[in-house]
PDB file of C-alpha atoms in Angstrom:
ATOM      1  CA  MET A 238       0.000   0.000   0.000  1.00  0.00           C
ATOM      2  CA  THR A 239       1.281   3.501  -0.818  1.00  0.00           C
ATOM      3  CA  ARG A 240       2.173   5.989   1.892  1.00  0.00           C
ATOM      4  CA  THR A 241      -0.827   8.094   0.847  1.00  0.00           C
ATOM      5  CA  GLY A 242      -3.127   5.101   1.132  1.00  0.00           C
ATOM      6  CA  THR A 243      -1.748   4.222   4.552  1.00  0.00           C
ATOM      7  CA  GLY A 244      -2.190   7.806   5.728  1.00  0.00           C
ATOM      8  CA  THR A 245      -5.770   7.892   4.475  1.00  0.00           C
ATOM      9  CA  ARG A 246      -6.617   4.659   6.247  1.00  0.00           C
ATOM     10  CA  ARG A 247      -4.999   5.816   9.482  1.00  0.00           C
ATOM     11  CA  GLY A 248      -6.872   9.099   9.245  1.00  0.00           C
ATOM     12  CA  ALA A 249     -10.162   7.220   8.886  1.00  0.00           C
ATOM     13  CA  THR A 250      -9.295   5.050  11.883  1.00  0.00           C
ATOM     14  CA  ARG A 251      -8.453   8.076  14.029  1.00  0.00           C
ATOM     15  CA  GLN A 252     -11.746   9.683  12.977  1.00  0.00           C
ATOM     16  CA  ARG A 253     -13.684   6.582  14.116  1.00  0.00           C
ATOM     17  CA  LEU A 254     -11.806   6.624  17.412  1.00  0.00           C
ATOM     18  CA  HIS A 255     -12.571  10.308  17.908  1.00  0.00           C
ATOM     19  CA  GLU A 256     -16.270   9.784  17.236  1.00  0.00           C
ATOM     20  CA  ALA A 257     -16.448   6.734  19.494  1.00  0.00           C
ATOM     21  CA  ALA A 258     -14.620   8.470  22.340  1.00  0.00           C
ATOM     22  CA  VAL A 259     -16.754  11.618  22.127  1.00  0.00           C
ATOM     23  CA  ALA A 260     -19.999   9.639  22.178  1.00  0.00           C
ATOM     24  CA  LEU A 261     -18.957   7.397  25.061  1.00  0.00           C
ATOM     25  CA  ILE A 262     -17.428  10.112  27.234  1.00  0.00           C
ATOM     26  CA  ALA A 263     -20.451  12.355  26.662  1.00  0.00           C
ATOM     27  CA  GLU A 264     -22.695   9.470  27.721  1.00  0.00           C
ATOM     28  CA  GLN A 265     -20.859   8.216  30.809  1.00  0.00           C
ATOM     29  CA  GLY A 266     -17.932  10.508  31.624  1.00  0.00           C
ATOM     30  CA  PHE A 267     -14.208  10.217  31.090  1.00  0.00           C
ATOM     31  CA  SER A 268     -13.404   8.100  34.153  1.00  0.00           C
ATOM     32  CA  SER A 269     -16.109   5.545  33.393  1.00  0.00           C
ATOM     33  CA  THR A 270     -15.092   5.159  29.764  1.00  0.00           C
ATOM     34  CA  THR A 271     -12.470   2.493  29.086  1.00  0.00           C
ATOM     35  CA  VAL A 272     -10.119   2.017  26.171  1.00  0.00           C
ATOM     36  CA  ASP A 273     -11.829  -1.325  25.536  1.00  0.00           C
ATOM     37  CA  GLN A 274     -15.178   0.415  25.135  1.00  0.00           C
ATOM     38  CA  ILE A 275     -13.731   3.012  22.788  1.00  0.00           C
ATOM     39  CA  ALA A 276     -12.116   0.321  20.659  1.00  0.00           C
ATOM     40  CA  GLU A 277     -15.313  -1.727  20.556  1.00  0.00           C
ATOM     41  CA  ARG A 278     -17.460   1.278  19.604  1.00  0.00           C
ATOM     42  CA  ALA A 279     -14.972   2.231  16.872  1.00  0.00           C
ATOM     43  CA  GLY A 280     -14.779  -1.343  15.582  1.00  0.00           C
ATOM     44  CA  VAL A 281     -11.033  -1.700  16.053  1.00  0.00           C
ATOM     45  CA  ALA A 282      -8.675  -3.712  18.254  1.00  0.00           C
ATOM     46  CA  LYS A 283      -7.634  -2.259  21.608  1.00  0.00           C
ATOM     47  CA  GLY A 284      -4.035  -2.102  20.422  1.00  0.00           C
ATOM     48  CA  THR A 285      -5.114   0.201  17.598  1.00  0.00           C
ATOM     49  CA  VAL A 286      -6.087   2.837  20.146  1.00  0.00           C
ATOM     50  CA  TYR A 287      -2.615   2.789  21.703  1.00  0.00           C
ATOM     51  CA  TYR A 288      -0.991   2.694  18.260  1.00  0.00           C
ATOM     52  CA  ASN A 289      -2.719   5.937  17.281  1.00  0.00           C
ATOM     53  CA  PHE A 290      -2.709   7.553  20.718  1.00  0.00           C
ATOM     54  CA  GLY A 291      -0.323   6.787  23.551  1.00  0.00           C
ATOM     55  CA  SER A 292      -3.036   6.846  26.200  1.00  0.00           C
ATOM     56  CA  LYS A 293      -6.703   7.594  26.816  1.00  0.00           C
ATOM     57  CA  THR A 294      -5.746  11.055  28.032  1.00  0.00           C
ATOM     58  CA  GLU A 295      -3.784  11.745  24.840  1.00  0.00           C
ATOM     59  CA  LEU A 296      -6.748  10.542  22.797  1.00  0.00           C
ATOM     60  CA  PHE A 297      -9.026  12.886  24.711  1.00  0.00           C
ATOM     61  CA  GLU A 298      -6.773  15.902  24.242  1.00  0.00           C
ATOM     62  CA  GLU A 299      -6.476  15.191  20.537  1.00  0.00           C
ATOM     63  CA  LEU A 300     -10.222  14.784  20.080  1.00  0.00           C
ATOM     64  CA  LEU A 301     -10.726  18.159  21.785  1.00  0.00           C
ATOM     65  CA  ARG A 302      -8.395  19.801  19.266  1.00  0.00           C
ATOM     66  CA  HIS A 303      -9.914  17.781  16.442  1.00  0.00           C
ATOM     67  CA  GLY A 304     -13.385  18.993  17.394  1.00  0.00           C
ATOM     68  CA  VAL A 305     -12.704  22.659  18.117  1.00  0.00           C
ATOM     69  CA  ARG A 306     -10.500  23.318  15.076  1.00  0.00           C
ATOM     70  CA  PRO A 307     -13.350  23.145  12.511  1.00  0.00           C
ATOM     71  CA  LEU A 308     -15.602  25.162  14.832  1.00  0.00           C
ATOM     72  CA  THR A 309     -13.083  28.000  14.968  1.00  0.00           C
ATOM     73  CA  THR A 310     -12.646  27.886  11.205  1.00  0.00           C
ATOM     74  CA  SER A 311     -16.413  28.027  10.702  1.00  0.00           C
ATOM     75  CA  LEU A 312     -16.814  31.025  13.014  1.00  0.00           C
ATOM     76  CA  GLU A 313     -13.958  32.887  11.332  1.00  0.00           C
ATOM     77  CA  HIS A 314     -15.492  32.254   7.914  1.00  0.00           C
ATOM     78  CA  ALA A 315     -18.902  33.463   9.107  1.00  0.00           C
ATOM     79  CA  ALA A 316     -17.473  36.742  10.429  1.00  0.00           C
ATOM     80  CA  ARG A 317     -15.394  37.380   7.307  1.00  0.00           C
ATOM     81  CA  THR A 318     -18.361  36.674   5.047  1.00  0.00           C
ATOM     82  CA  ALA A 319     -20.587  39.112   6.941  1.00  0.00           C
ATOM     83  CA  PHE A 320     -18.019  41.915   6.704  1.00  0.00           C
ATOM     84  CA  ALA A 321     -17.318  41.127   3.033  1.00  0.00           C
ATOM     85  CA  ARG A 322     -21.022  41.610   2.268  1.00  0.00           C
ATOM     86  CA  GLY A 323     -20.838  45.077   3.752  1.00  0.00           C
ATOM     87  CA  GLY A 324     -22.444  44.186   7.069  1.00  0.00           C
ATOM     88  CA  GLY A 325     -21.475  45.677  10.387  1.00  0.00           C
ATOM     89  CA  ALA A 326     -20.177  44.065  13.550  1.00  0.00           C
ATOM     90  CA  ALA A 327     -23.678  43.167  14.757  1.00  0.00           C
ATOM     91  CA  ASP A 328     -24.284  41.373  11.464  1.00  0.00           C
ATOM     92  CA  ALA A 329     -21.004  39.531  11.901  1.00  0.00           C
ATOM     93  CA  LEU A 330     -22.011  38.454  15.414  1.00  0.00           C
ATOM     94  CA  ASP A 331     -25.312  37.217  14.007  1.00  0.00           C
ATOM     95  CA  GLU A 332     -23.502  35.092  11.443  1.00  0.00           C
ATOM     96  CA  VAL A 333     -21.041  33.791  14.027  1.00  0.00           C
ATOM     97  CA  ALA A 334     -23.974  32.786  16.244  1.00  0.00           C
ATOM     98  CA  ARG A 335     -25.652  31.018  13.355  1.00  0.00           C
ATOM     99  CA  ALA A 336     -22.450  29.148  12.517  1.00  0.00           C
ATOM    100  CA  GLY A 337     -22.192  28.107  16.162  1.00  0.00           C
ATOM    101  CA  LEU A 338     -25.761  26.800  16.135  1.00  0.00           C
ATOM    102  CA  VAL A 339     -25.139  24.836  12.954  1.00  0.00           C
ATOM    103  CA  PHE A 340     -21.975  23.291  14.377  1.00  0.00           C
ATOM    104  CA  ILE A 341     -23.533  22.309  17.699  1.00  0.00           C
ATOM    105  CA  ALA A 342     -26.589  20.852  15.943  1.00  0.00           C
ATOM    106  CA  ALA A 343     -24.219  18.655  13.936  1.00  0.00           C
ATOM    107  CA  HIS A 344     -22.016  17.770  16.949  1.00  0.00           C
ATOM    108  CA  PRO A 345     -24.189  17.879  20.090  1.00  0.00           C
ATOM    109  CA  ASP A 346     -22.156  15.233  21.966  1.00  0.00           C
ATOM    110  CA  LEU A 347     -18.958  17.204  21.462  1.00  0.00           C
ATOM    111  CA  ALA A 348     -20.626  20.410  22.639  1.00  0.00           C
ATOM    112  CA  ARG A 349     -21.945  18.749  25.814  1.00  0.00           C
ATOM    113  CA  LEU A 350     -18.537  17.248  26.443  1.00  0.00           C
ATOM    114  CA  LEU A 351     -16.744  20.572  26.048  1.00  0.00           C
ATOM    115  CA  VAL A 352     -19.176  22.334  28.366  1.00  0.00           C
ATOM    116  CA  ALA A 353     -18.869  19.628  31.026  1.00  0.00           C
ATOM    117  CA  GLU A 354     -15.072  19.507  30.953  1.00  0.00           C
ATOM    118  CA  LEU A 355     -14.421  23.246  30.763  1.00  0.00           C
ATOM    119  CA  TRP A 356     -15.532  23.705  34.365  1.00  0.00           C
ATOM    120  CA  ARG A 357     -13.207  21.013  35.755  1.00  0.00           C
ATOM    121  CA  PRO A 358      -9.853  22.784  36.221  1.00  0.00           C
ATOM    122  CA  ASN A 359      -8.253  19.763  37.906  1.00  0.00           C
ATOM    123  CA  ARG A 360      -8.252  17.750  34.679  1.00  0.00           C
ATOM    124  CA  ALA A 361      -4.951  16.992  32.932  1.00  0.00           C
ATOM    125  CA  TRP A 362      -6.225  18.586  29.740  1.00  0.00           C
ATOM    126  CA  HIS A 363      -7.611  21.785  31.276  1.00  0.00           C
ATOM    127  CA  ALA A 364      -4.787  23.860  29.791  1.00  0.00           C
ATOM    128  CA  THR A 365      -5.691  22.501  26.361  1.00  0.00           C
ATOM    129  CA  LEU A 366      -9.332  23.440  26.874  1.00  0.00           C
ATOM    130  CA  VAL A 367      -8.371  26.947  27.971  1.00  0.00           C
ATOM    131  CA  GLU A 368      -6.252  27.308  24.838  1.00  0.00           C
ATOM    132  CA  LEU A 369      -9.077  26.088  22.588  1.00  0.00           C
ATOM    133  CA  ARG A 370     -11.642  28.301  24.306  1.00  0.00           C
ATOM    134  CA  GLY A 371      -9.291  31.209  23.692  1.00  0.00           C
ATOM    135  CA  GLN A 372      -9.222  30.469  19.969  1.00  0.00           C
ATOM    136  CA  VAL A 373     -13.018  30.575  19.776  1.00  0.00           C
ATOM    137  CA  ALA A 374     -13.217  33.681  21.972  1.00  0.00           C
ATOM    138  CA  GLU A 375     -10.661  35.467  19.796  1.00  0.00           C
ATOM    139  CA  VAL A 376     -13.046  35.324  16.825  1.00  0.00           C
ATOM    140  CA  VAL A 377     -15.791  37.062  18.814  1.00  0.00           C
ATOM    141  CA  GLU A 378     -13.359  39.519  20.392  1.00  0.00           C
ATOM    142  CA  GLU A 379     -12.134  40.648  16.976  1.00  0.00           C
ATOM    143  CA  VAL A 380     -15.702  41.378  15.895  1.00  0.00           C
ATOM    144  CA  LEU A 381     -16.379  43.319  19.105  1.00  0.00           C
ATOM    145  CA  VAL A 382     -13.208  45.364  18.671  1.00  0.00           C
ATOM    146  CA  GLN A 383     -14.173  46.155  15.091  1.00  0.00           C
ATOM    147  CA  GLY A 384     -17.607  47.296  16.261  1.00  0.00           C
ATOM    148  CA  MET A 385     -16.039  49.507  18.915  1.00  0.00           C
ATOM    149  CA  LYS A 386     -13.691  51.086  16.365  1.00  0.00           C
ATOM    150  CA  THR A 387     -16.559  52.002  14.058  1.00  0.00           C
ATOM    151  CA  GLY A 388     -18.743  53.274  16.889  1.00  0.00           C
ATOM    152  CA  GLU A 389     -21.322  50.548  16.386  1.00  0.00           C
ATOM    153  CA  PHE A 390     -20.656  49.209  19.898  1.00  0.00           C
ATOM    154  CA  ASP A 391     -20.001  51.073  23.130  1.00  0.00           C
ATOM    155  CA  GLY A 392     -16.315  51.922  23.318  1.00  0.00           C
ATOM    156  CA  GLY A 393     -16.183  50.910  26.966  1.00  0.00           C
ATOM    157  CA  LEU A 394     -17.042  47.240  26.430  1.00  0.00           C
ATOM    158  CA  ASP A 395     -15.012  44.742  28.423  1.00  0.00           C
ATOM    159  CA  VAL A 396     -14.159  42.633  25.376  1.00  0.00           C
ATOM    160  CA  GLY A 397     -12.995  39.593  27.304  1.00  0.00           C
ATOM    161  CA  LEU A 398     -16.058  39.332  29.515  1.00  0.00           C
ATOM    162  CA  VAL A 399     -18.545  40.214  26.777  1.00  0.00           C
ATOM    163  CA  SER A 400     -17.107  37.670  24.344  1.00  0.00           C
ATOM    164  CA  GLY A 401     -17.352  34.977  27.012  1.00  0.00           C
ATOM    165  CA  ALA A 402     -20.952  35.935  27.754  1.00  0.00           C
ATOM    166  CA  LEU A 403     -21.880  35.863  24.076  1.00  0.00           C
ATOM    167  CA  ILE A 404     -20.263  32.461  23.547  1.00  0.00           C
ATOM    168  CA  GLY A 405     -22.033  31.135  26.627  1.00  0.00           C
ATOM    169  CA  THR A 406     -25.366  32.447  25.335  1.00  0.00           C
ATOM    170  CA  VAL A 407     -24.974  30.709  21.992  1.00  0.00           C
ATOM    171  CA  VAL A 408     -23.765  27.416  23.479  1.00  0.00           C
ATOM    172  CA  ALA A 409     -26.456  27.325  26.164  1.00  0.00           C
ATOM    173  CA  GLY A 410     -29.127  28.301  23.654  1.00  0.00           C
ATOM    174  CA  ALA A 411     -27.978  25.667  21.195  1.00  0.00           C
ATOM    175  CA  LEU A 412     -27.895  22.878  23.780  1.00  0.00           C
ATOM    176  CA  ASP A 413     -31.290  23.915  25.162  1.00  0.00           C
ATOM    177  CA  TRP A 414     -32.623  23.782  21.605  1.00  0.00           C
ATOM    178  CA  GLN A 415     -31.150  20.354  20.928  1.00  0.00           C
ATOM    179  CA  THR A 416     -32.297  18.931  24.266  1.00  0.00           C
ATOM    180  CA  PHE A 417     -35.729  20.456  24.818  1.00  0.00           C
ATOM    181  CA  HIS A 418     -36.872  21.873  21.455  1.00  0.00           C
ATOM    182  CA  PRO A 419     -35.289  19.648  18.780  1.00  0.00           C
ATOM    183  CA  GLY A 420     -38.201  20.215  16.437  1.00  0.00           C
ATOM    184  CA  ARG A 421     -37.748  23.973  16.271  1.00  0.00           C
ATOM    185  CA  PRO A 422     -36.225  25.203  12.991  1.00  0.00           C
ATOM    186  CA  LEU A 423     -32.736  26.658  13.055  1.00  0.00           C
ATOM    187  CA  ASP A 424     -33.999  30.007  11.767  1.00  0.00           C
ATOM    188  CA  GLU A 425     -36.319  30.423  14.760  1.00  0.00           C
ATOM    189  CA  VAL A 426     -33.585  29.642  17.255  1.00  0.00           C
ATOM    190  CA  HIS A 427     -31.170  31.976  15.482  1.00  0.00           C
ATOM    191  CA  ALA A 428     -33.745  34.774  15.447  1.00  0.00           C
ATOM    192  CA  ALA A 429     -34.256  34.422  19.210  1.00  0.00           C
ATOM    193  CA  LEU A 430     -30.515  34.520  19.872  1.00  0.00           C
ATOM    194  CA  SER A 431     -30.156  37.486  17.559  1.00  0.00           C
ATOM    195  CA  LEU A 432     -32.427  39.504  19.843  1.00  0.00           C
ATOM    196  CA  LEU A 433     -30.095  38.799  22.734  1.00  0.00           C
ATOM    197  CA  LEU A 434     -26.922  39.502  20.810  1.00  0.00           C
ATOM    198  CA  ARG A 435     -28.255  42.798  19.498  1.00  0.00           C
ATOM    199  CA  GLY A 436     -29.612  43.812  22.896  1.00  0.00           C
ATOM    200  CA  ARG A 437     -33.244  44.293  21.830  1.00  0.00           C
ATOM    201  CA  LEU A 438     -35.035  42.178  24.435  1.00  0.00           C
ATOM    202  CA  ALA A 439     -37.176  45.187  25.379  1.00  0.00           C
ATOM    203  CA  GLY A 440     -39.125  44.713  22.155  1.00  0.00           C
ATOM    204  CA  GLY A 441     -40.375  47.198  19.609  1.00  0.00           C
ATOM    205  CA  ASP A 442     -37.855  49.138  17.567  1.00  0.00           C
ATOM    206  CA  ARG A 443     -35.743  50.347  20.473  1.00  0.00           C
ATOM    207  CA  PRO A 444     -32.021  49.510  20.093  1.00  0.00           C
TER     208      PRO A 444
END
């Protein structure tokens, strides 16, 4: 088999292991999930797990990176697209929120896992989670800074805190949607979040 073919096959195997680990850990927690269970769910031998990842912890850290990387890319693309169309920072936040909803709807187990693990600072991979959270937050922070520069947003915004609050709103809203209102269309959920992001909960036409 060619090197390319071997790499493709290994990539497919690692993808199955990622998906199996995410599903199992989301269902029963990291400590209760064994390498045997991950291997069985992925349809591979136990040794294959250790061949691709040195340990369960290494597998977990890699699946975190593997999951968050496309999310960050999607959010960045959404913001760039909004600005390229001539929209303002609020429009960019709207598109970032929509991209977040789409991603979480496609990967609800990963989202639940990230939320659960982010608040456990004693974990070996907490530093990795902090780094990955920072990458997502940076996308929102850049939009907020742009809005402050143009006068669209209050110049006194605490960018770090506001970006965290906005991310939390989208994630919580998305998980609530997936858990309690799975039949609601994406557009309805996005419209509700848009009201929060644009600060128009008072109703009417007031900003």
